[in-house]
Tab-separated table of C-alpha atoms and ligand atoms in Angstrom:
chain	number	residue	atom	x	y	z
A	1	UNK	CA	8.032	1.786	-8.765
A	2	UNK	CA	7.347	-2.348	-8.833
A	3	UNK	CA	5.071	-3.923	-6.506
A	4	UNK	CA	7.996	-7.016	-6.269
A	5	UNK	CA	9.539	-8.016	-3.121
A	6	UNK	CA	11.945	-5.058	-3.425
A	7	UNK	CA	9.059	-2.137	-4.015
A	8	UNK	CA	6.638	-3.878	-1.394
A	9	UNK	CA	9.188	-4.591	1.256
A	10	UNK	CA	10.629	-0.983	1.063
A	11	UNK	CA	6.573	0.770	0.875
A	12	UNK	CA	6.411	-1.545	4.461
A	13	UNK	CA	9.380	-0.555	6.240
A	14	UNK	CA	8.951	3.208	5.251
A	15	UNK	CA	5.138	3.079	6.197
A	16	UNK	CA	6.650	1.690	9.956
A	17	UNK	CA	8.448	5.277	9.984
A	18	UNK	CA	6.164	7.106	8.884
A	19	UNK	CA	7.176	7.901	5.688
A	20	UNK	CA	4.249	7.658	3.223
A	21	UNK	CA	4.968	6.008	-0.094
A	22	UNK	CA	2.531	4.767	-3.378
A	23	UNK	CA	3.851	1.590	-5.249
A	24	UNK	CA	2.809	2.143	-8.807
A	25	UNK	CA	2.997	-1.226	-10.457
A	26	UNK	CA	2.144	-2.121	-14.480
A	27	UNK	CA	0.976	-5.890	-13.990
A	28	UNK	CA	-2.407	-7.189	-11.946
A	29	UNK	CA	-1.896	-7.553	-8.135
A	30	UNK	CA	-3.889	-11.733	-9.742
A	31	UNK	CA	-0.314	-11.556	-11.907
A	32	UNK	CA	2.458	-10.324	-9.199
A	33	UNK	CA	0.668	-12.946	-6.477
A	34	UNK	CA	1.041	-15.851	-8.707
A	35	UNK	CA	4.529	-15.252	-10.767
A	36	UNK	CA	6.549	-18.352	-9.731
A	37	UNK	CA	10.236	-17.223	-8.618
A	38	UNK	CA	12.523	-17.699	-6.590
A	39	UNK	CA	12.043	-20.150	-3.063
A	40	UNK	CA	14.930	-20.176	-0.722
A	41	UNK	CA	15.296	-17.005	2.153
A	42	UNK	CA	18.548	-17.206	3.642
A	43	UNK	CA	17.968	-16.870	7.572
A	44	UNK	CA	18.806	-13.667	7.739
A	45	UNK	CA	16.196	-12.467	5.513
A	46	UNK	CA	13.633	-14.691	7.463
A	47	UNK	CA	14.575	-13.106	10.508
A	48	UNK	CA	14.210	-9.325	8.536
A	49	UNK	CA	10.916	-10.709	7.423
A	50	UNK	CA	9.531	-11.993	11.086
A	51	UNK	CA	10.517	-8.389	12.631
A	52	UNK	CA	8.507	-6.391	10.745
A	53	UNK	CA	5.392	-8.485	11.439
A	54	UNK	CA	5.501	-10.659	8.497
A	55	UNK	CA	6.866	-14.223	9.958
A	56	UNK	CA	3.221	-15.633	10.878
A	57	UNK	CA	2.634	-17.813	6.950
A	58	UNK	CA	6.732	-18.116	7.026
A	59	UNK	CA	6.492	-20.074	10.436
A	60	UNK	CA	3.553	-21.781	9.413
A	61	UNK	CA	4.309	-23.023	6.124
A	62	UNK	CA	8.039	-22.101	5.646
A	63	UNK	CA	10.255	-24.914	5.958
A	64	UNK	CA	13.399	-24.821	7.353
A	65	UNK	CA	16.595	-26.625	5.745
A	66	UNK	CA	19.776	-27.058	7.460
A	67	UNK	CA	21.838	-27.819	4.469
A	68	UNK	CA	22.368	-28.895	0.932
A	69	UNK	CA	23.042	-31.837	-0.978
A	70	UNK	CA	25.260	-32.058	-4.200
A	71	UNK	CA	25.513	-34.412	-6.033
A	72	UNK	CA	27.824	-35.782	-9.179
A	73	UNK	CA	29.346	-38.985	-10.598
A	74	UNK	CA	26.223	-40.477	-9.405
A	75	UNK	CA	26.390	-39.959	-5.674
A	76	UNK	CA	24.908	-37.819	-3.423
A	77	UNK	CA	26.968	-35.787	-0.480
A	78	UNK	CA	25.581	-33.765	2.471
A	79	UNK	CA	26.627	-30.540	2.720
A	80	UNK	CA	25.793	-29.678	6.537
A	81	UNK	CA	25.140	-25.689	7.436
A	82	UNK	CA	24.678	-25.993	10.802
A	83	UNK	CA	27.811	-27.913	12.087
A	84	UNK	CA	29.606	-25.870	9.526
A	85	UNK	CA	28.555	-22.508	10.727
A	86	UNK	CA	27.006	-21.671	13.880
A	87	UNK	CA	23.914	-22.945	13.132
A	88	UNK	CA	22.762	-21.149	10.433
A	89	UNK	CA	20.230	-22.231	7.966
A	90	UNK	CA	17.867	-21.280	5.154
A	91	UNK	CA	13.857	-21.551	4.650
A	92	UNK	CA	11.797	-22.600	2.196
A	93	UNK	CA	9.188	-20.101	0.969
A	94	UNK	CA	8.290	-19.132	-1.972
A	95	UNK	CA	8.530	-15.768	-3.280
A	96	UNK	CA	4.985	-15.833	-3.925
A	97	UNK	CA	3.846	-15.730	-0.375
A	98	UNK	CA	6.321	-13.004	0.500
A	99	UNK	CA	4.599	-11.534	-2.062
A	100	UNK	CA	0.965	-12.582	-0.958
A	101	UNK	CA	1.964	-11.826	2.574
A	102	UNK	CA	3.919	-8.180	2.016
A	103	UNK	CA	0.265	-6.901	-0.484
A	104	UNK	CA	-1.669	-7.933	2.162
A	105	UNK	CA	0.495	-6.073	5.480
A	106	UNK	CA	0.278	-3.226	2.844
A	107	UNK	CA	-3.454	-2.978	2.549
A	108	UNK	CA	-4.447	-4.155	6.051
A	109	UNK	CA	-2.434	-0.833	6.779
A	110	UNK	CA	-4.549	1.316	4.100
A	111	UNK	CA	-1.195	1.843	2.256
A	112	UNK	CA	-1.517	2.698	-1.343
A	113	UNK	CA	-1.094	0.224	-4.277
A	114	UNK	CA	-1.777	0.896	-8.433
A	115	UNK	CA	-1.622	-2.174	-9.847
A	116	UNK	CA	-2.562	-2.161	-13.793
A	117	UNK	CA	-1.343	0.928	-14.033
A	118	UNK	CA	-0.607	2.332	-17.447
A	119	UNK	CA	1.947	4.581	-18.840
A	120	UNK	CA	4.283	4.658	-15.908
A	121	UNK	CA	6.933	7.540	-16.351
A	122	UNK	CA	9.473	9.351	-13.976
A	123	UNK	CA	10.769	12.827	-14.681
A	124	UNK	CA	12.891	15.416	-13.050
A	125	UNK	CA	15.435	12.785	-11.024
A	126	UNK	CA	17.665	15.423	-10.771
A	127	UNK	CA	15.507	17.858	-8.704
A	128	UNK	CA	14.406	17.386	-5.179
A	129	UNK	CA	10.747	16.997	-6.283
A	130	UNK	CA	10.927	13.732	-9.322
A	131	UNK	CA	7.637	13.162	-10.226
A	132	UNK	CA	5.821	10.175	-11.052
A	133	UNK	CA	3.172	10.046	-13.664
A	134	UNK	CA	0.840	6.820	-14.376
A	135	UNK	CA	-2.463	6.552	-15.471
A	136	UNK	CA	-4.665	4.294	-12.753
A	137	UNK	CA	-6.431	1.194	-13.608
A	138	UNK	CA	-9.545	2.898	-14.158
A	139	UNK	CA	-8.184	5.165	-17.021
A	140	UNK	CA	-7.402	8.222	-14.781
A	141	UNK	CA	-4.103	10.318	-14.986
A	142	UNK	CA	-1.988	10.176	-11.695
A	143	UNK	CA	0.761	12.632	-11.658
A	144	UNK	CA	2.693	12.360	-7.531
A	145	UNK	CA	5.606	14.744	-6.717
A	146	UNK	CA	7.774	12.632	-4.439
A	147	UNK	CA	10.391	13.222	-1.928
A	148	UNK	CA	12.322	10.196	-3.975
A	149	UNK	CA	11.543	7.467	-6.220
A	150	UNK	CA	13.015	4.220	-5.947
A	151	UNK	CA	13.048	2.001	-9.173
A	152	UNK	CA	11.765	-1.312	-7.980
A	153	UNK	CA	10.894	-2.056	-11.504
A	154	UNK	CA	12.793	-5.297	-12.225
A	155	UNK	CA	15.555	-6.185	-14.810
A	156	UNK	CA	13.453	-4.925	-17.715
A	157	UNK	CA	11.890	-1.697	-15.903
A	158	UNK	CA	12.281	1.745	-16.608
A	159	UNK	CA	14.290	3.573	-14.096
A	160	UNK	CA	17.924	2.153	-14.719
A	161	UNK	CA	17.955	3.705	-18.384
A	162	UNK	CA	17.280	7.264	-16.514
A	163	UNK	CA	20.514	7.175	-14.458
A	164	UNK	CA	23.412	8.627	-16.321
A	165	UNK	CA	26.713	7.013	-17.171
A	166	UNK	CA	25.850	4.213	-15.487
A	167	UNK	CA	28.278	1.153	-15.449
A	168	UNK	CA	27.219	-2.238	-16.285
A	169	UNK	CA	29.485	-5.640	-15.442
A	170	UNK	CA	27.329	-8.589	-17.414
A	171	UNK	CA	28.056	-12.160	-17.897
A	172	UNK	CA	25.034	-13.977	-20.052
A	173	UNK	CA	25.585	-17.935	-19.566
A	174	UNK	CA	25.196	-20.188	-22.860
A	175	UNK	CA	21.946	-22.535	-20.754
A	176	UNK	CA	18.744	-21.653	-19.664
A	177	UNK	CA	16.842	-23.478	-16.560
A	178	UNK	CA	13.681	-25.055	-17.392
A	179	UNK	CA	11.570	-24.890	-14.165
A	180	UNK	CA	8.940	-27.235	-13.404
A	181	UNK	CA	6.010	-26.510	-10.822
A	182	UNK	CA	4.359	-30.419	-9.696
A	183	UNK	CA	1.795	-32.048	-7.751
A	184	UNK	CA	4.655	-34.609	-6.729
A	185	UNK	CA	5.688	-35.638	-2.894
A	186	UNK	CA	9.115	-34.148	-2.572
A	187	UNK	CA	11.384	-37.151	-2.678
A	188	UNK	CA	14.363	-35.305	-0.806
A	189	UNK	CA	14.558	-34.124	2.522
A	190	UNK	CA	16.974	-31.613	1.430
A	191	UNK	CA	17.405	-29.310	-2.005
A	192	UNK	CA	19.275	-31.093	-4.318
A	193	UNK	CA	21.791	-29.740	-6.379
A	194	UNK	CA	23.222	-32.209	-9.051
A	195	UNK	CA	25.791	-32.003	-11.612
A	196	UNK	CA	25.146	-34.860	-14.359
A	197	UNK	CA	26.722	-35.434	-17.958
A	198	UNK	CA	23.462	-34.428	-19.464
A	199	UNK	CA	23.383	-31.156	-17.822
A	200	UNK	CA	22.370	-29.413	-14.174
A	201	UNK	CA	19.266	-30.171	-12.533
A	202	UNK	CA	17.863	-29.121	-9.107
A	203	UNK	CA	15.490	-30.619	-6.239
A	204	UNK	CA	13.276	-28.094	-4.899
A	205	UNK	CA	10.285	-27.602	-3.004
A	206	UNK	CA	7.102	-25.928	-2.087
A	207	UNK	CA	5.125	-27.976	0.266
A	208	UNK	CA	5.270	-31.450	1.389
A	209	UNK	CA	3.315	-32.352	-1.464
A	210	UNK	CA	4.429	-29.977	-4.121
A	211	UNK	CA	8.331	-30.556	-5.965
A	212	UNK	CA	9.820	-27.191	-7.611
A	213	UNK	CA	12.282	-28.565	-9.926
A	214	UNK	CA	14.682	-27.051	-12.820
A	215	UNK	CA	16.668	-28.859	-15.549
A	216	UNK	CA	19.699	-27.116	-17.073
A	217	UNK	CA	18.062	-26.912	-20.925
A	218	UNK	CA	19.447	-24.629	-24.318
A	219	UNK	CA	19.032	-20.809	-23.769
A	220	UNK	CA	16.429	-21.097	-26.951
A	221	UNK	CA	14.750	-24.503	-25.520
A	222	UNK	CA	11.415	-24.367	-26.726
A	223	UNK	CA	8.782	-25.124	-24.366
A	224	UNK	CA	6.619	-27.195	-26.494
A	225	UNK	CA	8.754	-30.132	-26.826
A	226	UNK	CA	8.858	-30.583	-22.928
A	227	UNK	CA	6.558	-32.945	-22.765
A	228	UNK	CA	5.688	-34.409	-18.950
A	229	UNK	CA	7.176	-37.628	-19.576
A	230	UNK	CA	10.079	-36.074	-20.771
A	231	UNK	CA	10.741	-33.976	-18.211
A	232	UNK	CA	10.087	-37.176	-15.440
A	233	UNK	CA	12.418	-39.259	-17.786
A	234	UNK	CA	15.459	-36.359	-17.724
A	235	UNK	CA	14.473	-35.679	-14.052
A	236	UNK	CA	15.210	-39.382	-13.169
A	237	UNK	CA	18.238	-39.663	-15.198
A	238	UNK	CA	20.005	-36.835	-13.727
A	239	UNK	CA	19.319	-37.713	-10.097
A	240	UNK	CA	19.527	-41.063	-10.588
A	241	UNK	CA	21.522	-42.846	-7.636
A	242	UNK	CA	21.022	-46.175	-6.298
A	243	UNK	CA	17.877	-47.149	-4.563
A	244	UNK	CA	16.381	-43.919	-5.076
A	245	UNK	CA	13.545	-42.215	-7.638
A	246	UNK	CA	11.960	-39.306	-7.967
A	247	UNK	CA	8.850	-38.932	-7.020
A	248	UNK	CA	6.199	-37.748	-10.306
A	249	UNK	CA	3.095	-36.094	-10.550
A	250	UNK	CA	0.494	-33.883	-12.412
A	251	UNK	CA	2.965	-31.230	-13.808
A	252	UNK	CA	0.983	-27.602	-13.166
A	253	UNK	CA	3.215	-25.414	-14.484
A	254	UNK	CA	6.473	-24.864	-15.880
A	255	UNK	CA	8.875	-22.529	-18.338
A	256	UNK	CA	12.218	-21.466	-18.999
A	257	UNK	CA	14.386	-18.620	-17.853
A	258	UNK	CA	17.302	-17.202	-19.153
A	259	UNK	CA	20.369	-16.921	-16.773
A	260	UNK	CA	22.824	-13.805	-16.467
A	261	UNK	CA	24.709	-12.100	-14.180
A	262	UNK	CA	24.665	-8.495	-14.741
A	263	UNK	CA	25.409	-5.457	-12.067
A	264	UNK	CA	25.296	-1.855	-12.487
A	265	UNK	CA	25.657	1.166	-10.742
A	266	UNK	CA	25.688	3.605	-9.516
A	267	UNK	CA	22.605	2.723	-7.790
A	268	UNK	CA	21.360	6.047	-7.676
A	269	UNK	CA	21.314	9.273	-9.616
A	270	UNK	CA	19.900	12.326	-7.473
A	271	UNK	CA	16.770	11.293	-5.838
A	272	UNK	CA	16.122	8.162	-8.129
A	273	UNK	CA	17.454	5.009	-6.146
A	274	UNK	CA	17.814	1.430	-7.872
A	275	UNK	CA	16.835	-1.520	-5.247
A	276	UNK	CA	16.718	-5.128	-6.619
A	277	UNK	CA	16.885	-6.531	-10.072
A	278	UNK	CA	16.181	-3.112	-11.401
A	279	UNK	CA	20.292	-2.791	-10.989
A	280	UNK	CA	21.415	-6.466	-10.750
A	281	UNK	CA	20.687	-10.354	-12.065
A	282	UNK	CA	22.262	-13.175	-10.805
A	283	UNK	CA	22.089	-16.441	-11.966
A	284	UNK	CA	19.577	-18.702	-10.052
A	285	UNK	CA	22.057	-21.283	-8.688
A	286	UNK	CA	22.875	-19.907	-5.642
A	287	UNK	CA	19.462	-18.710	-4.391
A	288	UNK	CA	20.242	-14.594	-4.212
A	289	UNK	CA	18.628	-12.782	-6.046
A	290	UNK	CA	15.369	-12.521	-3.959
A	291	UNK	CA	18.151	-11.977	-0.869
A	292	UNK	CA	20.079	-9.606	-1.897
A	293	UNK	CA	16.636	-7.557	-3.413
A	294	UNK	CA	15.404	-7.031	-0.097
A	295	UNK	CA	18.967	-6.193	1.464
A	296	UNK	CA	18.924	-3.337	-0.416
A	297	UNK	CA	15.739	-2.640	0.589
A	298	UNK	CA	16.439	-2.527	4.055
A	299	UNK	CA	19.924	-0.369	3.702
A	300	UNK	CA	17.709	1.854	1.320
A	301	UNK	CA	14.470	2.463	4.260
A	302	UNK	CA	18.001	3.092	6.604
A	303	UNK	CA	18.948	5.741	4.458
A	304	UNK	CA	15.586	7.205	3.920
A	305	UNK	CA	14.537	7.214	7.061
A	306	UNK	CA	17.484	9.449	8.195
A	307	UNK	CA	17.540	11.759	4.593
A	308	UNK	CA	13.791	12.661	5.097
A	309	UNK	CA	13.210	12.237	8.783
A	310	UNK	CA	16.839	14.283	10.234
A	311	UNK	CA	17.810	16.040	6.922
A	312	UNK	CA	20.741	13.573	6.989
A	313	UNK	CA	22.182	12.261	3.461
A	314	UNK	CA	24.978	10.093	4.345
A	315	UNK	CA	23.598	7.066	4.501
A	316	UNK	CA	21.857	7.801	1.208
A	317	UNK	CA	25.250	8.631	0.199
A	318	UNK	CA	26.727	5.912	0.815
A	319	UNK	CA	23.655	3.312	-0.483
A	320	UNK	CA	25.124	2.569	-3.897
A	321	UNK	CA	28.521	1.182	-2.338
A	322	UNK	CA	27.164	-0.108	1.190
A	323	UNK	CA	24.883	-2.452	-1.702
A	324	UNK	CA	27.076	-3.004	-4.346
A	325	UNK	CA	29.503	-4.974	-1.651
A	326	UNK	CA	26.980	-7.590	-1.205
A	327	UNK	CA	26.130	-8.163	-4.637
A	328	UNK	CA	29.653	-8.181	-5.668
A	329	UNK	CA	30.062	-11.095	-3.311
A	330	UNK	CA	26.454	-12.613	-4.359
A	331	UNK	CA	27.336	-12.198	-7.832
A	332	UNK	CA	30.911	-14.029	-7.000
A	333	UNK	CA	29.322	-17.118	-5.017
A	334	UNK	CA	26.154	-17.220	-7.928
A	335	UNK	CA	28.935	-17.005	-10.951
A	336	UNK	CA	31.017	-20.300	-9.046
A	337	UNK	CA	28.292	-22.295	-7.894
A	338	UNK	CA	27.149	-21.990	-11.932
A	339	UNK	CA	29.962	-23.067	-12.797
A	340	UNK	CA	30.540	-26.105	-10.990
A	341	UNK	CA	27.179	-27.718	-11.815
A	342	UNK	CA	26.492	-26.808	-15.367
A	343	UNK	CA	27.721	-28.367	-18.667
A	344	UNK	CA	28.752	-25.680	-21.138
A	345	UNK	CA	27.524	-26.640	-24.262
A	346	UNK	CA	31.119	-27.549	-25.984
A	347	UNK	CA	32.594	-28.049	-22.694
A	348	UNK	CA	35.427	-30.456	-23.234
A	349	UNK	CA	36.724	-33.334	-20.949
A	350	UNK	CA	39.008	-31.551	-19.009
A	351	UNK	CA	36.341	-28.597	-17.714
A	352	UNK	CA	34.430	-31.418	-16.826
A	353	UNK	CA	37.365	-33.258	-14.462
A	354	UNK	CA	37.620	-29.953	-13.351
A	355	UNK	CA	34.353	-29.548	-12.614
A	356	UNK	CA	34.489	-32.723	-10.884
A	357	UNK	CA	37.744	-31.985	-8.723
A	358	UNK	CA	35.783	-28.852	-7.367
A	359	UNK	CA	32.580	-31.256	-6.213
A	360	UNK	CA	34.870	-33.425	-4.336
A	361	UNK	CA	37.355	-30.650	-3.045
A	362	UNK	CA	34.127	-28.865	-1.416
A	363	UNK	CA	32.328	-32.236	-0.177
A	364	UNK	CA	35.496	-33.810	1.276
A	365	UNK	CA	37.292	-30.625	2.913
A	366	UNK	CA	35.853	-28.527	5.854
A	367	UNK	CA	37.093	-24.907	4.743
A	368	UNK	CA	35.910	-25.127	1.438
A	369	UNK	CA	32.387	-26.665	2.481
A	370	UNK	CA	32.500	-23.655	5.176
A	371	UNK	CA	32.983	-21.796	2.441
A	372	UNK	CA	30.043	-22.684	0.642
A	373	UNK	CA	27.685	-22.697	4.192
A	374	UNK	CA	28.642	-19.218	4.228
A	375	UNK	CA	27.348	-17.903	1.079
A	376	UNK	CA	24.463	-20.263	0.884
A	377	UNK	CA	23.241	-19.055	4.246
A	378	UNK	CA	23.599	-15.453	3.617
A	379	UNK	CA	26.508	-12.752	5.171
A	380	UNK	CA	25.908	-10.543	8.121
A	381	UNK	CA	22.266	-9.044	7.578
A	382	UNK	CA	21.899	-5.395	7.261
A	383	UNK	CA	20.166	-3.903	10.364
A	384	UNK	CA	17.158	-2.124	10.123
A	385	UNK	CA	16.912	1.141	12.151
A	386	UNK	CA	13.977	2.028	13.583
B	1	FAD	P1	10.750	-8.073	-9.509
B	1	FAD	O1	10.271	-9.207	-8.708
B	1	FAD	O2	11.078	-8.290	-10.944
B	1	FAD	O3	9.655	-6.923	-9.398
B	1	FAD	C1	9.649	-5.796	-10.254
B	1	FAD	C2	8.223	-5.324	-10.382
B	1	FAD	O4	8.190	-4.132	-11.156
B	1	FAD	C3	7.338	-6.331	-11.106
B	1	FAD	O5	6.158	-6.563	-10.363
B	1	FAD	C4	7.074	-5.680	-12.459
B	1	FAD	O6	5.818	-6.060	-12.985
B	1	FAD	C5	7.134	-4.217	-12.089
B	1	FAD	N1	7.428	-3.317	-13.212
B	1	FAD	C6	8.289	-3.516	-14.232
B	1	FAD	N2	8.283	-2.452	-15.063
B	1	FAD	C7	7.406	-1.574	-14.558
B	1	FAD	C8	6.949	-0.297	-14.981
B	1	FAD	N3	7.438	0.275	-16.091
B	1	FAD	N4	6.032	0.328	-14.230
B	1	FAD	C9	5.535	-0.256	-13.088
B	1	FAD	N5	5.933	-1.454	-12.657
B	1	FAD	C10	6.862	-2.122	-13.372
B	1	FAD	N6	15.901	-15.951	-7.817
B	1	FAD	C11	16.263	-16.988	-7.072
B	1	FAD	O7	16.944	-16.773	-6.057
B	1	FAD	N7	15.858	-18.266	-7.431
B	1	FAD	C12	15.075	-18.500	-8.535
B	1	FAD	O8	14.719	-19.639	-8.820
B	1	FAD	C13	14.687	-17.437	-9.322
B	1	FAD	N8	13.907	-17.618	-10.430
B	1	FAD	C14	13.585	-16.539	-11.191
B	1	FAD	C15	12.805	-16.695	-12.339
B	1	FAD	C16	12.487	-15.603	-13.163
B	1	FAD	C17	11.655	-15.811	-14.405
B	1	FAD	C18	12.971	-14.321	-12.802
B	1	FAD	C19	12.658	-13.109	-13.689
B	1	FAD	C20	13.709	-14.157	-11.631
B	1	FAD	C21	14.025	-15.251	-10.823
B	1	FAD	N9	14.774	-15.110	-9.653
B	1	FAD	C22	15.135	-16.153	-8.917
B	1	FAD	C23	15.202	-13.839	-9.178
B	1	FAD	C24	14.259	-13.269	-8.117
B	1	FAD	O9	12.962	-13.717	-8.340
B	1	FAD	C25	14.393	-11.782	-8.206
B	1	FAD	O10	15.721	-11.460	-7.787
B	1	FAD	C26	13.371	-10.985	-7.410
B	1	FAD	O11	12.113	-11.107	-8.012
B	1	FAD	C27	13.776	-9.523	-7.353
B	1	FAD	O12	12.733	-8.761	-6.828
B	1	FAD	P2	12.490	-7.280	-7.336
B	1	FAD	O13	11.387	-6.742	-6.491
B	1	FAD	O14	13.782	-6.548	-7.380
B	1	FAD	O15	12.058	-7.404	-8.857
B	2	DHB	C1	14.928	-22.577	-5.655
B	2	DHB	C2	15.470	-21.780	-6.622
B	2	DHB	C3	16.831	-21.646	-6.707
B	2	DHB	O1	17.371	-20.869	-7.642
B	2	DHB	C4	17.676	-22.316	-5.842
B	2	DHB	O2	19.018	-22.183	-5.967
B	2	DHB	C5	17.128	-23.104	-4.857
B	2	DHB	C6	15.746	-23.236	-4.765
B	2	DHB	C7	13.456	-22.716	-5.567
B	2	DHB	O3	12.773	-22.133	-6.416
B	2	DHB	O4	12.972	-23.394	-4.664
């Protein structure tokens, strides 16, 4: 369920086992190619991505960034992943072309895609036939009796709600990000991540001629009073260093999201699994959420693969916890590196020299910049069995 990274990614891997699948998804496939998300795959995940035959756009257009700069009291400090770890780095590539790119490997391969579809429901979970019902973009009623269903639905989908006692750990932060989509020469080499009086702001970017940016804004910021030259004029103040400006352009798109942490689980209730944002949020900062999304994926095709291919349900057993690990620690490194840059509305002066201790403890001592390398880059990837 969810033709997102998570739902795409697994429909691919199973398909390379054999294991037929149907993504039924509610939105156009015009709508899931051009929703503007997430842009940073740690290099794990690129390397996941260029096994299974889908690294030829990543190499091509994906760019490659061996570290991070922060940046607070009005200067700007390096944060170097290679020389802190051994070598690792992250690309740049927006979730739209792993989304572009994963539809496409889908089709080429005749798999099976609904998008549009209508009245998407999932019954009998507890069984070892769940069925999923939809009506098809053309108006006719699907019903599919599955081996399993995995809820790739998102945050708001359907398929959490259906698993029983679930637990949920959630955290809703009182600032929203306002991201910003321009026609603009990326000024920075690197992703900037800066920490300024007015508020968190963040160099990103899509192409060496288009900036992704995002400016820490009120959870209820209304879009409409975001004008362009107000968003340039913040954008400048908050990066602002010496001899240095930001680059502007025709904005082309931009709007605000709400940022939470939230994870639940069990991640699976008899033969429904939950892969993705469909059982966990993180807030943006550290660059997860599309990460840890297709981790589960690949421990959930793992556990598939040896459930309906050998009649073996351990791994599938153990999915919930081998997951929940990794998000625990994504959720951990997402919750502190939100913390550091962002003003609380209310904050007072000593959270901020706090704040500001913690930027100069990480940029000025090795283990705690290690630290940070770590996480940003990803932990240990989870090995697809084939
Ligand atoms: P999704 O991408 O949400 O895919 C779920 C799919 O299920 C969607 O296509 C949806 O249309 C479909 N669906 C929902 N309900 C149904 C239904 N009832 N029936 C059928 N289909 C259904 N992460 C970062 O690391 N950096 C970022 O800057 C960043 N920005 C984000 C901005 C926004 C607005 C959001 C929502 C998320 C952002 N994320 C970001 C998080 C990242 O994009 C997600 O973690 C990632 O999309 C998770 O992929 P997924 O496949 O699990 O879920
Ligand atoms: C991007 C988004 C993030 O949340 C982040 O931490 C870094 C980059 C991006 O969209 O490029």
């Amino acid at each position: 369920m969810g033709a997102g990274p998570a739902g795409l990614l697994l429909s691919h891997l199973l398909a390379t086992n054999g294991i037929e699948s149907v993504v039924v998804e509610n939105r156009s496939r015009e709508y899931c190619e051009a929703r503007q998300r997430a842009g940073v795959l740690e290099g794990g995940t690129a390397e996941l991505l260029r096994s299974v035959g889908l690294g030829k756009r990543l190499d091509a257009i994906g760019m490659e960034h061996g570290g991070i700069y922060l940046q607070f009291d009005g200067s700007r400090h390096y944060v170097d992943f290679r020389s802190l770890t051994d070598g690792r780095t992250v690309t740049v590539y927006a979730q739209t072309e792993v989304v572009k790119d994963l539809i496409a490997a889908r089709l080429a391969a005749g798999g099976a895609i609904e998008f549009s579809a209508t009245s998407v429901s999932v019954s009998d979970v507890a069984s070892d036939r769940p069925v999923l019902s939809y009506v098809d973009a053309d108006g006719t009623p699907r019903s599919v009796s599955c081996d399993v269903i995995a809820g790739c639905d998102g945050f708001h989908g359907i398929c959490r709600p259906l698993i029983p006692e679930i637990s949920v750990y959630e955290r809703t932060y009182p600032y929203a990000w306002l991201g910003v989509l321009a026609d603009a020469v990326p000024s920075t080499d690197e992703l900037i991540y800066s920490r300024h009086e007015s508020g968190f702001a963040l160099y990103s970017m899509r192409s060496p001629s288009v900036s992704r940016l995002y400016l820490q804004v009120a959870p209820d910021e209304k879009l409409e009073e975001w004008s362009d030259d107000r968003i340039w004029s913040e954008l400048q103040k908050r990066f602002a260093v010496d001899g240095w400006s930001v680059a502007e352009g025709p904005v082309r798109e931009k709007s605000v999201t709400p940022m939470r942490s939230f994870v639940s689980g069990p991640m699976r209730y008899g033969r429904l699994f939950l892969a993705g944002d469909a059982a966990h949020i993180v807030p943006p900062t550290g660059a997860k959420g599309l990460n840890l999304a297709l981790s589960d994926v690949v421990v959930l095709a793992n556990a598939l693969r040896a459930a309906l291919l050998s009649g073996s349900w351990e791994l599938a057993d153990a999915y919930s916890d081998t997951c929940l690990r990794r998000v625990w620690r994504a959720t951990h490194f997402s919750w502190w590196m939100t913390s550091m840059l962002h003003v609380a509305p209310g904050a007072d002066a000593f959270e901020a020299q706090l704040q500001l201790s913690q930027l100069r403890y990480v940029t000025s001592s090795r283990a705690q910049a290690t630290a940070l390398a770590e996480n940003y880059t990803g932990y240990r990837p989870a090995r697809l069995q084939t």
